[in-house]
PDB file of C-alpha atoms in Angstrom:
ATOM      1  CA  MET V   1      51.211   6.957 221.240  1.00 91.00           C
ATOM      2  CA  THR V   2      51.776   3.675 223.063  1.00 96.00           C
ATOM      3  CA  LYS V   3      53.518   4.089 226.416  1.00 97.00           C
ATOM      4  CA  VAL V   4      55.936   1.389 227.610  1.00 98.00           C
ATOM      5  CA  LEU V   5      57.501   0.981 231.043  1.00 98.00           C
ATOM      6  CA  VAL V   6      60.748  -1.012 231.011  1.00 98.00           C
ATOM      7  CA  VAL V   7      61.569  -2.602 234.381  1.00 98.00           C
ATOM      8  CA  ASP V   8      65.001  -4.243 234.496  1.00 98.00           C
ATOM      9  CA  ASP V   9      67.935  -4.062 236.882  1.00 97.00           C
ATOM     10  CA  HIS V  10      70.520  -4.145 234.088  1.00 97.00           C
ATOM     11  CA  GLU V  11      71.249  -0.600 232.939  1.00 97.00           C
ATOM     12  CA  ASP V  12      72.462  -1.752 229.500  1.00 97.00           C
ATOM     13  CA  ILE V  13      69.170  -3.541 228.862  1.00 97.00           C
ATOM     14  CA  ARG V  14      67.120  -0.555 230.059  1.00 97.00           C
ATOM     15  CA  ASN V  15      69.105   1.795 227.826  1.00 98.00           C
ATOM     16  CA  THR V  16      68.963  -0.494 224.792  1.00 97.00           C
ATOM     17  CA  LEU V  17      65.208  -1.003 225.087  1.00 98.00           C
ATOM     18  CA  THR V  18      64.550   2.669 225.806  1.00 98.00           C
ATOM     19  CA  MET V  19      66.491   3.834 222.747  1.00 98.00           C
ATOM     20  CA  ALA V  20      65.140   1.138 220.424  1.00 97.00           C
ATOM     21  CA  LEU V  21      61.512   1.626 221.465  1.00 98.00           C
ATOM     22  CA  ASP V  22      61.860   5.400 221.302  1.00 97.00           C
ATOM     23  CA  ASP V  23      63.140   4.995 217.726  1.00 97.00           C
ATOM     24  CA  GLU V  24      60.011   2.913 216.994  1.00 96.00           C
ATOM     25  CA  GLY V  25      57.790   5.780 218.166  1.00 97.00           C
ATOM     26  CA  TYR V  26      56.930   4.593 221.682  1.00 97.00           C
ATOM     27  CA  GLU V  27      56.937   6.810 224.744  1.00 98.00           C
ATOM     28  CA  VAL V  28      59.244   4.983 227.146  1.00 98.00           C
ATOM     29  CA  ARG V  29      60.109   5.228 230.814  1.00 98.00           C
ATOM     30  CA  ALA V  30      62.429   2.895 232.685  1.00 98.00           C
ATOM     31  CA  ALA V  31      62.866   1.620 236.232  1.00 98.00           C
ATOM     32  CA  ALA V  32      65.693  -0.379 237.813  1.00 98.00           C
ATOM     33  CA  ASN V  33      63.449  -2.530 240.030  1.00 98.00           C
ATOM     34  CA  GLY V  34      59.856  -3.138 241.031  1.00 97.00           C
ATOM     35  CA  LEU V  35      59.825  -0.492 243.738  1.00 97.00           C
ATOM     36  CA  ASP V  36      61.032   2.182 241.307  1.00 98.00           C
ATOM     37  CA  ALA V  37      58.440   0.972 238.799  1.00 97.00           C
ATOM     38  CA  LEU V  38      55.633   1.408 241.340  1.00 96.00           C
ATOM     39  CA  SER V  39      56.796   5.011 241.838  1.00 96.00           C
ATOM     40  CA  VAL V  40      56.617   5.571 238.079  1.00 96.00           C
ATOM     41  CA  LEU V  41      53.073   4.142 238.046  1.00 94.00           C
ATOM     42  CA  ASP V  42      52.047   6.695 240.679  1.00 93.00           C
ATOM     43  CA  GLU V  43      52.506   9.467 238.117  1.00 93.00           C
ATOM     44  CA  TRP V  44      52.327   7.806 234.679  1.00 94.00           C
ATOM     45  CA  THR V  45      50.136   5.143 233.094  1.00 93.00           C
ATOM     46  CA  PRO V  46      51.804   2.868 230.541  1.00 96.00           C
ATOM     47  CA  ASN V  47      49.968   0.739 227.992  1.00 96.00           C
ATOM     48  CA  VAL V  48      52.453  -2.117 228.415  1.00 97.00           C
ATOM     49  CA  ILE V  49      55.087  -3.065 230.999  1.00 98.00           C
ATOM     50  CA  LEU V  50      58.213  -5.033 230.041  1.00 98.00           C
ATOM     51  CA  LEU V  51      59.126  -6.780 233.287  1.00 97.00           C
ATOM     52  CA  ASP V  52      62.262  -8.598 234.337  1.00 96.00           C
ATOM     53  CA  LEU V  53      61.659 -11.112 237.120  1.00 95.00           C
ATOM     54  CA  MET V  54      64.982 -11.393 238.944  1.00 94.00           C
ATOM     55  CA  MET V  55      65.866  -7.963 240.354  1.00 95.00           C
ATOM     56  CA  PRO V  56      67.125  -6.615 243.679  1.00 95.00           C
ATOM     57  CA  VAL V  57      65.015  -4.428 246.005  1.00 95.00           C
ATOM     58  CA  MET V  58      61.686  -5.681 244.587  1.00 95.00           C
ATOM     59  CA  ASP V  59      61.573  -8.522 242.083  1.00 96.00           C
ATOM     60  CA  GLY V  60      59.092  -8.928 239.246  1.00 95.00           C
ATOM     61  CA  TRP V  61      56.802 -11.270 241.168  1.00 94.00           C
ATOM     62  CA  ALA V  62      56.401  -8.825 244.084  1.00 97.00           C
ATOM     63  CA  PHE V  63      55.952  -5.915 241.669  1.00 96.00           C
ATOM     64  CA  ARG V  64      53.182  -7.668 239.733  1.00 94.00           C
ATOM     65  CA  LYS V  65      51.348  -8.643 242.917  1.00 93.00           C
ATOM     66  CA  GLU V  66      51.425  -5.045 244.168  1.00 94.00           C
ATOM     67  CA  GLN V  67      50.553  -3.633 240.726  1.00 93.00           C
ATOM     68  CA  LEU V  68      47.448  -5.805 240.530  1.00 91.00           C
ATOM     69  CA  ARG V  69      46.481  -5.003 244.125  1.00 89.00           C
ATOM     70  CA  ARG V  70      46.745  -1.253 243.544  1.00 87.00           C
ATOM     71  CA  HIS V  71      44.738  -1.371 240.339  1.00 77.00           C
ATOM     72  CA  ASP V  72      42.088  -3.924 241.370  1.00 72.00           C
ATOM     73  CA  GLY V  73      43.256  -6.319 238.657  1.00 64.00           C
ATOM     74  CA  LYS V  74      42.837  -3.702 235.904  1.00 71.00           C
ATOM     75  CA  ALA V  75      46.545  -3.051 235.577  1.00 81.00           C
ATOM     76  CA  ALA V  76      48.507  -2.504 232.381  1.00 90.00           C
ATOM     77  CA  PRO V  77      49.426  -5.756 230.636  1.00 94.00           C
ATOM     78  CA  VAL V  78      52.819  -7.190 231.483  1.00 96.00           C
ATOM     79  CA  VAL V  79      55.278  -8.835 229.115  1.00 97.00           C
ATOM     80  CA  ILE V  80      57.855 -10.843 231.046  1.00 96.00           C
ATOM     81  CA  LEU V  81      61.364 -10.265 229.703  1.00 95.00           C
ATOM     82  CA  SER V  82      63.606 -12.645 231.612  1.00 91.00           C
ATOM     83  CA  ALA V  83      66.375 -15.222 231.553  1.00 88.00           C
ATOM     84  CA  ALA V  84      64.495 -17.252 234.180  1.00 82.00           C
ATOM     85  CA  GLY V  85      63.427 -20.754 233.287  1.00 84.00           C
ATOM     86  CA  GLU V  86      59.811 -21.925 233.036  1.00 90.00           C
ATOM     87  CA  LEU V  87      58.608 -18.631 231.573  1.00 88.00           C
ATOM     88  CA  GLU V  88      55.254 -20.073 230.508  1.00 88.00           C
ATOM     89  CA  THR V  89      54.596 -21.058 234.118  1.00 92.00           C
ATOM     90  CA  HIS V  90      55.607 -17.591 235.329  1.00 87.00           C
ATOM     91  CA  ARG V  91      53.414 -16.007 232.640  1.00 91.00           C
ATOM     92  CA  ALA V  92      50.411 -17.932 233.917  1.00 93.00           C
ATOM     93  CA  THR V  93      51.196 -17.342 237.605  1.00 92.00           C
ATOM     94  CA  LEU V  94      51.565 -13.583 237.069  1.00 92.00           C
ATOM     95  CA  SER V  95      48.656 -13.265 234.619  1.00 92.00           C
ATOM     96  CA  ALA V  96      51.110 -11.758 232.156  1.00 95.00           C
ATOM     97  CA  ALA V  97      50.085 -11.162 228.563  1.00 96.00           C
ATOM     98  CA  ALA V  98      53.235 -12.714 227.093  1.00 96.00           C
ATOM     99  CA  PHE V  99      56.862 -13.575 227.744  1.00 95.00           C
ATOM    100  CA  ILE V 100      60.113 -13.097 225.879  1.00 96.00           C
ATOM    101  CA  PRO V 101      63.228 -15.023 226.926  1.00 95.00           C
ATOM    102  CA  LYS V 102      66.569 -13.253 227.253  1.00 94.00           C
ATOM    103  CA  PRO V 103      68.619 -12.767 225.226  1.00 94.00           C
ATOM    104  CA  PHE V 104      65.987 -11.136 223.023  1.00 94.00           C
ATOM    105  CA  GLU V 105      65.706  -9.586 219.595  1.00 95.00           C
ATOM    106  CA  ILE V 106      64.261  -6.086 219.521  1.00 95.00           C
ATOM    107  CA  ASP V 107      61.952  -7.016 216.623  1.00 96.00           C
ATOM    108  CA  ARG V 108      60.276  -9.626 218.821  1.00 96.00           C
ATOM    109  CA  VAL V 109      59.868  -7.078 221.610  1.00 97.00           C
ATOM    110  CA  VAL V 110      58.219  -4.601 219.221  1.00 97.00           C
ATOM    111  CA  GLU V 111      55.937  -7.279 217.761  1.00 97.00           C
ATOM    112  CA  THR V 112      54.898  -8.443 221.224  1.00 97.00           C
ATOM    113  CA  ILE V 113      54.172  -4.910 222.443  1.00 97.00           C
ATOM    114  CA  ALA V 114      52.013  -4.331 219.371  1.00 95.00           C
ATOM    115  CA  ALA V 115      50.145  -7.582 219.985  1.00 96.00           C
ATOM    116  CA  VAL V 116      49.297  -6.890 223.639  1.00 96.00           C
ATOM    117  CA  SER V 117      48.696  -3.131 223.604  1.00 88.00           C
TER     118      SER V 117
END
């Protein structure tokens, strides 16, 4: 079973993605910010991380930097899920596998997870 970590500060988005991906047969955990996501990674290893960029406490850029540092660059692939502009640039800067602009369609999220996991 593919494991997905959803990292987003908007509770509605976390809940929507968690329910939809669970219905698709994924094992899903969610975190409200990068710091919470790092705590999840201490005890659970996802196959894919859906990562918002603009979050309080620890944003997506800081999370990705720390994730890569902790895992010597062998970290789970990240799919950026954000309303930020210049997502292709952010994808390259963060060595992310893909990006999906918000607002998103769940079918695209599922297809992207399948492609990168």
